[in-house]
Coordinates of C-alpha atoms in Angstrom, one line a residue:
X764 CA 50.9 164.5 127.9
X765 CA 53.0 161.0 128.6
X766 CA 51.1 158.6 130.3
X767 CA 52.2 156.8 132.7
X768 CA 54.0 153.7 132.8
X769 CA 51.9 150.5 133.6
X770 CA 54.0 148.0 135.7
X771 CA 53.2 144.7 136.3
X772 CA 53.2 143.8 140.1
X773 CA 56.7 141.9 140.6
X774 CA 56.4 138.3 141.5
X775 CA 58.7 137.4 144.7
X776 CA 61.9 135.2 143.3
X777 CA 61.5 132.1 143.8
X778 CA 63.3 130.0 146.9
X779 CA 66.5 128.4 146.0
X780 CA 66.4 124.6 146.4
X781 CA 68.7 123.4 149.7
X782 CA 72.0 121.9 148.5
X783 CA 73.5 120.6 151.4
X784 CA 73.7 117.8 152.0
X785 CA 71.7 116.2 155.5
X786 CA 74.7 114.5 156.8
X787 CA 78.5 112.7 155.9
X788 CA 78.0 109.0 156.8
X789 CA 80.5 107.7 159.5
X790 CA 79.9 103.6 159.2
X791 CA 81.3 102.1 155.8
X792 CA 78.4 100.8 154.4
X793 CA 76.4 104.3 154.7
X794 CA 79.9 105.6 153.1
X795 CA 79.3 103.0 150.6
X796 CA 75.3 104.4 149.6
X797 CA 76.6 107.6 149.5
X798 CA 79.1 106.3 147.2
X799 CA 77.1 105.0 145.2
X800 CA 74.0 107.5 145.2
X801 CA 76.8 109.8 143.8
X802 CA 77.8 107.6 141.3
X803 CA 74.1 106.4 140.1
X804 CA 73.4 110.0 139.7
X805 CA 76.4 111.3 137.8
X806 CA 75.6 108.0 135.5
X807 CA 71.7 108.6 135.1
X808 CA 73.1 112.4 134.3
X809 CA 74.8 111.6 131.3
X810 CA 71.8 109.3 130.5
X811 CA 68.8 111.6 130.7
X812 CA 70.6 115.4 131.6
X813 CA 69.7 118.1 134.5
X814 CA 66.3 118.4 133.8
X815 CA 65.1 114.8 133.8
X816 CA 67.0 113.7 136.5
X817 CA 65.4 112.7 139.9
X818 CA 66.3 111.5 143.0
X819 CA 63.6 108.8 142.7
X820 CA 64.7 107.7 138.8
X821 CA 68.4 107.5 140.9
X822 CA 66.6 104.8 143.7
X823 CA 65.1 103.0 141.0
X824 CA 68.0 102.3 139.4
X825 CA 70.3 101.5 142.6
X826 CA 67.2 99.4 144.2
X827 CA 67.3 101.8 147.5
X828 CA 64.4 103.1 149.0
X829 CA 63.6 106.7 148.8
X830 CA 64.2 107.1 152.7
X831 CA 67.5 105.9 152.2
X832 CA 68.7 108.7 149.7
X833 CA 66.8 110.9 151.9
X834 CA 69.0 110.5 154.7
X835 CA 72.0 112.3 152.8
X836 CA 70.7 114.3 150.2
X837 CA 67.5 116.2 150.8
X838 CA 66.8 116.4 146.9
X839 CA 68.6 115.9 143.6
X840 CA 70.1 119.4 142.8
X841 CA 72.4 118.6 146.5
X842 CA 73.9 115.5 144.9
X843 CA 74.6 118.1 141.6
X844 CA 76.3 119.9 144.5
X845 CA 78.4 117.4 145.5
X846 CA 79.5 116.2 142.0
X847 CA 80.1 119.6 141.4
X848 CA 82.1 120.1 144.4
X849 CA 84.4 116.8 143.3
X850 CA 84.4 117.9 139.6
X851 CA 85.6 121.1 140.9
X852 CA 88.5 119.6 143.7
X853 CA 90.2 117.4 140.8
X854 CA 90.5 120.5 138.3
X855 CA 92.0 122.2 140.9
X856 CA 94.3 119.9 142.2
X857 CA 95.7 119.2 138.6
X858 CA 95.9 123.7 138.3
X859 CA 98.0 123.9 141.7
X860 CA 101.2 122.1 141.1
X861 CA 101.7 123.7 137.6
X862 CA 100.8 127.5 139.2
X863 CA 104.1 127.9 140.6
X864 CA 106.7 131.0 139.9
X865 CA 108.8 129.2 138.3
X866 CA 105.7 128.3 135.9
X867 CA 106.3 131.8 134.5
X868 CA 109.8 132.2 134.2
X869 CA 109.8 129.2 131.0
X870 CA 110.6 130.9 127.9
X871 CA 107.5 131.7 126.1
X872 CA 106.6 128.5 123.6
X873 CA 107.3 125.3 126.4
X874 CA 104.4 127.8 129.0
X875 CA 102.3 128.3 125.9
X876 CA 103.0 124.4 126.0
X877 CA 101.9 124.1 129.5
X878 CA 99.3 126.3 130.0
X879 CA 97.7 123.8 126.6
X880 CA 98.5 120.8 128.4
X881 CA 96.9 121.9 131.6
X882 CA 93.7 122.8 130.1
X883 CA 93.3 119.4 128.3
X884 CA 93.7 118.1 131.6
X885 CA 91.2 119.7 133.1
X886 CA 88.9 119.2 129.9
X887 CA 90.0 114.9 130.1
X888 CA 89.5 115.1 133.8
X889 CA 85.9 116.0 133.1
X890 CA 84.8 114.1 130.4
X891 CA 86.4 110.9 132.5
X892 CA 83.9 111.9 134.8
X893 CA 80.4 109.8 134.9
X894 CA 78.0 113.1 134.2
X895 CA 80.8 115.7 134.5
X896 CA 80.2 117.4 131.3
X897 CA 76.6 117.5 132.5
X898 CA 78.0 118.7 136.0
X899 CA 79.7 121.5 133.9
X900 CA 76.3 122.7 132.6
X901 CA 74.5 122.2 135.5
X902 CA 77.2 124.4 137.8
X903 CA 75.9 126.8 135.0
X904 CA 72.7 126.7 134.2
X905 CA 71.1 126.1 138.3
X906 CA 71.3 129.3 140.3
X907 CA 71.7 127.1 143.6
X908 CA 74.9 125.3 142.0
X909 CA 76.8 128.6 140.7
X910 CA 78.3 129.3 144.0
X911 CA 80.3 125.5 143.4
X912 CA 81.9 127.3 140.0
X913 CA 82.3 130.5 140.5
X914 CA 83.8 129.6 144.7
X915 CA 86.4 127.2 142.7
X916 CA 87.2 129.6 140.1
X917 CA 87.8 132.4 142.9
X918 CA 90.4 130.1 144.3
X919 CA 92.1 129.2 141.5
X920 CA 92.0 133.0 140.3
X921 CA 93.8 133.5 143.8
X922 CA 96.5 130.8 142.8
X923 CA 97.3 132.7 139.7
X924 CA 98.0 135.7 140.9
X925 CA 100.5 134.0 143.2
X926 CA 103.2 133.3 140.6
X927 CA 103.6 136.6 139.8
X928 CA 104.9 136.9 143.8

């Protein structure tokens, strides 16, 4: 006779943090503040990593009050989301001019060199962006940020498929 397996009750999945920015800045001073928040967060990300990054840390470094930051970003994940969007966009812009039917007709050795070069350019973009490597890690590690990466990859896959048409 077999005993029924006892099951632990499932815990409900934790809600994912909101990653949408609260509002887009319109006035020049507000745009400057928005960009300073992003630049400071990227810099801090490279210094302290994903786990230790916080909106309070960003505010302290900037000399900004938390309510001023919260006008634009509800939490650190929204900041990381915007940084991730920007990184993916910069990487995608490199692939666009390369992914053409003409590239597919290159001799094999030239094609291989062009593939290596576009990958190296993408790597350089990531390394040159303040906190870029950490942004990439966040896009993989934080569930609420994974859509940024996968949507970018889906768009680039579609672009690459067009090379064959």
